Structure formats: C-alpha cells, structure tokens
Coordinates of C-alpha atoms in Angstrom, one line a residue:
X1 CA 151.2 86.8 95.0
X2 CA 149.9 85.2 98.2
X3 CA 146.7 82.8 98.7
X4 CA 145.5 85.9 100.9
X5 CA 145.3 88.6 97.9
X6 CA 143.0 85.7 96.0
X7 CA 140.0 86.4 97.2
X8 CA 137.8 83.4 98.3
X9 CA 135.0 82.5 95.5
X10 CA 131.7 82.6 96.9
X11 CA 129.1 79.5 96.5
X12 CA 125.8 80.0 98.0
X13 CA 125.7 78.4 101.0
X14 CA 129.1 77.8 101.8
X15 CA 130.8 79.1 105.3
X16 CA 135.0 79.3 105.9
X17 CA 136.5 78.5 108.6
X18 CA 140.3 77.3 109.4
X19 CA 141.6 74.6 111.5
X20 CA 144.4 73.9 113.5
X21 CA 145.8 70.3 112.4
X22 CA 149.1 69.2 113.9
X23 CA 150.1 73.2 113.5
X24 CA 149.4 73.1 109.8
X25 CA 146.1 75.6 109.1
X26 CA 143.7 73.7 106.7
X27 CA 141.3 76.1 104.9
X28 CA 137.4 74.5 105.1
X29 CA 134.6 75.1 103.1
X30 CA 131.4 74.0 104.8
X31 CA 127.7 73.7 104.2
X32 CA 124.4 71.8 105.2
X33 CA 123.6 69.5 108.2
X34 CA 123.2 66.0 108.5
X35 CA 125.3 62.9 108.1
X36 CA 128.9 64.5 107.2
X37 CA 130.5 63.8 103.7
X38 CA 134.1 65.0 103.6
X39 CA 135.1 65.5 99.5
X40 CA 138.6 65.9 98.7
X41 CA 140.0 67.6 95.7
X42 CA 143.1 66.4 93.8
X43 CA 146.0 68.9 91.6
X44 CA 145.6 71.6 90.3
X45 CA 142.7 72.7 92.3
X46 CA 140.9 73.1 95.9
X47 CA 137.6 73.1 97.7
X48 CA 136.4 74.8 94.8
X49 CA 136.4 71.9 92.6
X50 CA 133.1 71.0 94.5
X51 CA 131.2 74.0 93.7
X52 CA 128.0 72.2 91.5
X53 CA 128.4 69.2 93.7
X54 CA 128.5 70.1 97.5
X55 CA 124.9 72.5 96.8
X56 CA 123.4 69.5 96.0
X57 CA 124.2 67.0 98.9
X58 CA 124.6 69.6 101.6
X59 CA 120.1 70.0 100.9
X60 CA 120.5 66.9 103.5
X61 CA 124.0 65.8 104.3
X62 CA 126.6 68.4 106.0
X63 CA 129.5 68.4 103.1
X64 CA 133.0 69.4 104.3
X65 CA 135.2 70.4 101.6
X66 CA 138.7 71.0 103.0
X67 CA 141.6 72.4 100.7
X68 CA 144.7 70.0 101.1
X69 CA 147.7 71.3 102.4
X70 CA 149.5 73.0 100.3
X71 CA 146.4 74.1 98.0
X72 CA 143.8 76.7 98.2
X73 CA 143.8 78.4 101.2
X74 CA 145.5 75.9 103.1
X75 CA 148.9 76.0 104.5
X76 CA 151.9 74.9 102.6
X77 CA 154.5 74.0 104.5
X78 CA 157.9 73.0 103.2
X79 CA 157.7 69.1 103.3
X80 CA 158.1 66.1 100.8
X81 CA 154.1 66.0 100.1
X82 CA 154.0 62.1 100.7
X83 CA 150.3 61.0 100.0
X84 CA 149.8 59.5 103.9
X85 CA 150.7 62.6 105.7
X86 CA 148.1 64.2 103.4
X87 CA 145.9 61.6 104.3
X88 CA 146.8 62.0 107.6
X89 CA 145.9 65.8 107.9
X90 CA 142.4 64.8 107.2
X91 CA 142.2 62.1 109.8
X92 CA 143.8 64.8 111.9
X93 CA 140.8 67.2 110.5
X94 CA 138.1 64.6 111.4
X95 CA 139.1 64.4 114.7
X96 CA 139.7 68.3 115.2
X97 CA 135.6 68.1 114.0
X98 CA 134.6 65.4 116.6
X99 CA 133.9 63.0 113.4
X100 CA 134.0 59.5 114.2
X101 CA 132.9 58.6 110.7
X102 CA 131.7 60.1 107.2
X103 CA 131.3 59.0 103.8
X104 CA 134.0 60.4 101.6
X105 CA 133.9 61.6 98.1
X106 CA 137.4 61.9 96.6
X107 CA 139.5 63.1 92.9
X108 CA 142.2 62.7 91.4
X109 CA 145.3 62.8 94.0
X110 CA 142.5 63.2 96.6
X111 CA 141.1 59.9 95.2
X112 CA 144.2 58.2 95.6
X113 CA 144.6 59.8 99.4
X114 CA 140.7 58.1 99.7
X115 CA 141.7 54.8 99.1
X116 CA 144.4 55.0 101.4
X117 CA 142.4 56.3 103.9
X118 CA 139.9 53.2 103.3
X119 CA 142.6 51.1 103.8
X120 CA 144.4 52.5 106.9
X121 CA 140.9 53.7 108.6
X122 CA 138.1 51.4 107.6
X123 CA 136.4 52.1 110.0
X124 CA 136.5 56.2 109.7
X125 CA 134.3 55.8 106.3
X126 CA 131.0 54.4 105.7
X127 CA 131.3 54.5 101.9
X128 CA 133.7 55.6 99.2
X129 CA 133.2 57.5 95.6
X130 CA 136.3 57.8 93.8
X131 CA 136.2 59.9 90.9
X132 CA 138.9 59.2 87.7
X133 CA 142.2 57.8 89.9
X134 CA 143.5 54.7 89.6
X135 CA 143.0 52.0 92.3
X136 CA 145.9 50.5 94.5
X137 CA 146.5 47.0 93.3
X138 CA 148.4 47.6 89.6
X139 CA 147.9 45.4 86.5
X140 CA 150.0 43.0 86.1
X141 CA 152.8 43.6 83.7
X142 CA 152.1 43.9 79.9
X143 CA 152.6 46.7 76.8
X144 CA 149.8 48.7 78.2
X145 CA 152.2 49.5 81.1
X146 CA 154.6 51.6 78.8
X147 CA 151.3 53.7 77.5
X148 CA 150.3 54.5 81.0
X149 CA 153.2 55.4 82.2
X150 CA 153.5 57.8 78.9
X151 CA 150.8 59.6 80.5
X152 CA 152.8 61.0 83.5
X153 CA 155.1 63.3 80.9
X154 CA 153.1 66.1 82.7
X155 CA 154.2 64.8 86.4
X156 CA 158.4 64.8 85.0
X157 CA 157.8 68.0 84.0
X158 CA 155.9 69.5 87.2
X159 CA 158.5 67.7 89.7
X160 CA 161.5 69.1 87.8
X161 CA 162.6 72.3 90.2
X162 CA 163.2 75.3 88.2
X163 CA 160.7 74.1 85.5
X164 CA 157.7 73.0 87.8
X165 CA 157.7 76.6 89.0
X166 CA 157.8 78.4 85.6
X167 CA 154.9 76.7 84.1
X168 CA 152.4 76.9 87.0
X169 CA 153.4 80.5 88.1
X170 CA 154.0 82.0 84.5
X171 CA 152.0 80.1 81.6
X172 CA 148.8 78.9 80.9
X173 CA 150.0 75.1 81.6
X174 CA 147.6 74.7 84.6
X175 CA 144.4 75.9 83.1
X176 CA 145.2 73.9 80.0
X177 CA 145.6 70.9 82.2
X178 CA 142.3 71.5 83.5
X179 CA 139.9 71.6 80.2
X180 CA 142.2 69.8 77.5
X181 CA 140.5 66.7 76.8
X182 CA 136.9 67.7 78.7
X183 CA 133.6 66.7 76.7
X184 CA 132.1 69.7 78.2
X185 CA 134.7 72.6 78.2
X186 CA 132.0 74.7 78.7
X187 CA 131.8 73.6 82.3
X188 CA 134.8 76.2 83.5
X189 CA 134.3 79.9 82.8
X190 CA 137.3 82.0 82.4
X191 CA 136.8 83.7 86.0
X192 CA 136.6 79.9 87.2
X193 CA 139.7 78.8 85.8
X194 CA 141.3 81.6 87.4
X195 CA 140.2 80.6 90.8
X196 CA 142.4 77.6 90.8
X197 CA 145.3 79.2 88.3
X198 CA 145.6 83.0 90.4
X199 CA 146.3 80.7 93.9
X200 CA 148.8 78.1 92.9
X201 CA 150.8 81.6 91.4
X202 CA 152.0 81.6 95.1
X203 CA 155.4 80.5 95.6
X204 CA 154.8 78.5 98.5
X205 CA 152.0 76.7 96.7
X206 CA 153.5 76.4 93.7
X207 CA 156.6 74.7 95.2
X208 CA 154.1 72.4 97.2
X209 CA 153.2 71.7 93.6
X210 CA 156.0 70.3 92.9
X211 CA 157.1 68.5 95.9
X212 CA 153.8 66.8 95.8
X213 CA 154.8 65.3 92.3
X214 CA 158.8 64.9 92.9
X215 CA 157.7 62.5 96.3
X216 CA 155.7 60.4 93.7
X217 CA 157.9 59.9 90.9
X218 CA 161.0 59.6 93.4
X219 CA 159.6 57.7 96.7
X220 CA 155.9 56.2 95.8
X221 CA 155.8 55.0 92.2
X222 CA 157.8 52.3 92.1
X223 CA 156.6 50.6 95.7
X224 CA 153.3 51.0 94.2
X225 CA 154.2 49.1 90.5
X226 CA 155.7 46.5 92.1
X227 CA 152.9 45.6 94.3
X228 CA 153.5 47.5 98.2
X229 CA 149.4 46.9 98.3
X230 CA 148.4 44.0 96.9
X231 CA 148.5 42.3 100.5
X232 CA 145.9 45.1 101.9
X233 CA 141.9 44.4 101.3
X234 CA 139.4 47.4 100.6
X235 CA 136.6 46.8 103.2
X236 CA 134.5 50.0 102.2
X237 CA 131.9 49.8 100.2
X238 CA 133.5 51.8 97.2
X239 CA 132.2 52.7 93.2
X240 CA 135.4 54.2 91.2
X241 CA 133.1 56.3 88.8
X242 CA 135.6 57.4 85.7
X243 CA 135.1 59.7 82.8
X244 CA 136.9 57.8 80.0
X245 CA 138.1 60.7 77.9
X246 CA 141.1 61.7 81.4
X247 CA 144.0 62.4 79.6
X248 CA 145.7 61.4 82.8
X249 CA 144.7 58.3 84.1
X250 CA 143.8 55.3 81.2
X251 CA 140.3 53.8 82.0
X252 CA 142.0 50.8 80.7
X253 CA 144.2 49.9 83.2
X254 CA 142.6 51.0 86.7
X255 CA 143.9 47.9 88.5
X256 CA 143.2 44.4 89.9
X257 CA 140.5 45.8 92.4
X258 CA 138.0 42.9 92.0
X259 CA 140.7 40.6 93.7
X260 CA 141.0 43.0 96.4
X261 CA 137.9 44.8 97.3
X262 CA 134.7 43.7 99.2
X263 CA 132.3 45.8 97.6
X264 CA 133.3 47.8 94.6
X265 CA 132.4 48.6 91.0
X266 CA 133.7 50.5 88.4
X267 CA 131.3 53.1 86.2
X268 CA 133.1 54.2 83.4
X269 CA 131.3 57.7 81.3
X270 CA 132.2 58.1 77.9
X271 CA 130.8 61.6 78.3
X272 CA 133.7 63.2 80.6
X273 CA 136.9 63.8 81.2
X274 CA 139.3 64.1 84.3
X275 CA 137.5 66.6 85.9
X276 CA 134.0 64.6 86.2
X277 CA 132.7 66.1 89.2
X278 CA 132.3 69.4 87.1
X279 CA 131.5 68.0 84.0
X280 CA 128.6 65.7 85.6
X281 CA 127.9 67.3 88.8
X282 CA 124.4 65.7 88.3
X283 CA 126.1 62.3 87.7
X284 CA 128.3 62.4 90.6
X285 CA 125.9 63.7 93.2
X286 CA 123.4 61.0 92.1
X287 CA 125.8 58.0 92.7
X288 CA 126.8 59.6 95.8
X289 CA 123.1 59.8 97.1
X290 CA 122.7 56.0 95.5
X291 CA 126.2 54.5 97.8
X292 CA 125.7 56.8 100.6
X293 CA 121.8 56.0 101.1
X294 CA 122.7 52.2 100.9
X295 CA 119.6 51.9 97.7
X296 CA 120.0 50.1 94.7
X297 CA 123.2 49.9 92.6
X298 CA 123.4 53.2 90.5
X299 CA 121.3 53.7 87.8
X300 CA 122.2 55.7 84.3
X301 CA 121.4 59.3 84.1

C-alpha cells in the first residue's frame, strides 16, 4: 500500500495542494483567509490531526496544515529524520508561500520542531501553542528522570528495524498508541483511526517511521539531557497547554522553561490526553484565539 491508494479525508472547507520544498513534495491542507497560522502535527498522524481545530480558526485566520515529510501525503525520502531538517522543510514551506511570519500551533514531535523553530527563527513566528511536548531546557537530574525516560519503551521499540516495521504495518500498535490513555476515546471513530493507521501501512512511510525515532534515541537524546539548549532563550510569546493523562510525555517534568523563556506559561488539563487537540478542539482553538489576538491570559473553559 501507497499514500496514493488512501484516499484523502475530506473536511469541509479544506483545499490540497502540494509543494515543492528543496525537491521534497510536502502535501498541504489549507483553508480560510486572514493572518496565516501554520499547525504542525507530530507521530503517528498528519494534517488530519487538525480536523475540529483548523474549521474553527480558518472562520478568520488562513490555517495551513502541512503533513511532515515522511507522513501523510507528503514525501518520504530515505534520510535520518533529524528534527531541524523537519523544521527546516517548513521554513522552506513558508518561504515557497511568500510568509514572512505566522503564528504557529504545534504537537507532539511537531511541538518539539515548534520550539526549535522559535529558537532558530524568532522572528518567523508571532506566537507559539505547544500542545503535550516537552520544552527544550531538561530538569535537572533527579529519580523522576528514570520514570520519564521509562516512558520512551514505545520509541526502542519503533526505532528497532525489523520490529518498527511489523508493528506499524501489521498490528494495531498505532491506533492503540493513539486512544490508550485518552479521557475522551470517543473523540476518534473507527474510520478516523484508519485515516492515520491505512497511510503509515506504506513502506516508505513506515520506514520514515522509524528513522524519525532511531535519529532521536541515537543522535538527539542525549545532547538534549545534557543541556545542548540551555544557552538558547525562547523570545516567542509561547503557552505549552498539556493534557495531563499523555502516556508519553510526564506533565511532571516539562523542563526549566521559566529560566529560559520571555513569555511563556504552562496550562496543564486533567481532562485529556496526548492527543489534546482532538480531545479539546474547543480548548485549543480558544487559547489559540486568546495568544494569537494578544487579549487577556486564557481563561478556563
């Protein structure tokens, strides 16, 4: 199975188009008009992730929802999957646009790529929502550490070749990934869960799969715990909003990002998990409108 025998799931209002980004074709969902917000998904899924969110903003903000390479309808080149050329494919993306700045909404491995973006290009983004990822400044060594690292099991399994093939392209391990632990599994249908399960079947993608999590257990974990960012400020107005029940990514230990950040907070929602941005669409498109607009600090829903 290829990407190109999934068929693309509609959303109303949504267009598709594909763009040329240093020869790699990135896939694009797009709809609205008005000051651009670019959201970027994280593993396992694609632009699709933003299906209850980007309706909502795109009533006054043009929303551009691109699938990372190797993911969705994107290409996936052979590669090691390092987190800054995929952040570089959307500053490449940006400029194939004629974007000179945006506010960005981010998840997961996206929301990891969105703080790196912050740092490298400040001044590309006017305001950041991170959604359930951890931040880039670690916390400082203590028991915790061996709990949170306990958590990337999952990861040691998806980078091992052989094995990281098998269980995205012939179990249920990816759609599991997606609602175990959720407050509301009722958010995903069965035809949804498909969506983002039927594409990764694809060998290429599949295999991007797992070079996207070999590169980060073998070439940025360990820069990262002992402290390659703790010399680079976060200028970007930024709120980390985090569903407390992840599985993947402990609440408790998001990093020392009030030493090295601006302007950020941290809203933690005991009433999702990982996958927040389909959980609470209505939560996450409200904070965005509250950052992006420049109002008052968020309120509760």
């Amino acid at each position: 199975m290829t990407a190109d025998q999934v068929a693309l799931p509609h959303v109303e209002g949504m267009t598709h188009r594909t763009v040329d980004v240093g020869g790699v074709a990135i896939h694009v969902a797009e709809a609205g008009s008005g000051p651009p917000i670019l959201l970027l998904h994280g593993w396992p899924q694609h632009w699709f992730a933003w299906r209850k969110v980007a309706p909502a903003l795109a009533a006054d903000h043009r929303v551009i929802c691109p699938d990372l390479r190797g993911f969705g309808w994107s290409d996936a080149p052979p590669g090691a999957y390092d987190k800054a050329t995929l952040g570089q494919d959307m500053i490449g993306l940006l400029d194939a646009l004629g974007l000179d700045r945006v506010d960005l909404i981010a998840h997961d491995w996206g929301a990891w790529i969105g703080f790196l973006l912050c740092l490298d290009h400040p001044e590309r983004f006017a305001h950041y929502l991170a959604l359930n990822m951890y931040t880039p400044w670690p916390e400082p060594p203590s028991p915790r550490a061996i709990a949170v690292l306990a958590r990337l099991w999952y990861q040691a399994a998806l980078a091992t070749p052989g094995l990281g093939q098998v269980l995205i392209r012939r179990t249920r391990f990816v759609a599991s990934i997606i609602t175990t632990g959720a407050v509301h599994p009722e958010a995903w249908t069965r035809d949804e869960l498909a969506v983002f399960t039927d594409v990764l079947k694809s060998p290429a993608r599949a295999n991007a799969s797992v070079r996207l999590y070999r590169t980060f257990l073998v070439r940025e974990l360990m820069p990262f715990v002992r402290g390659h960012f703790l010399g680079r400020r976060l200028t970007v107005p930024t709120l980390l909003l985090h569903g407390t029940h992840d599985l993947a990514v402990d609440h408790r230990a998001l990093g020392q990002w009030r030493e090295h950040a601006d302007d950020m907070d941290v809203e933690l929602r005991e009433d999702s998990g990982h996958f927040i941005a389909e959980e609470l669409p209505d939560v996450v498109a409200a904070r965005a409108r509250a950052l992006f607009d420049q109002g008052s600090r968020p309120r509760a829903l």
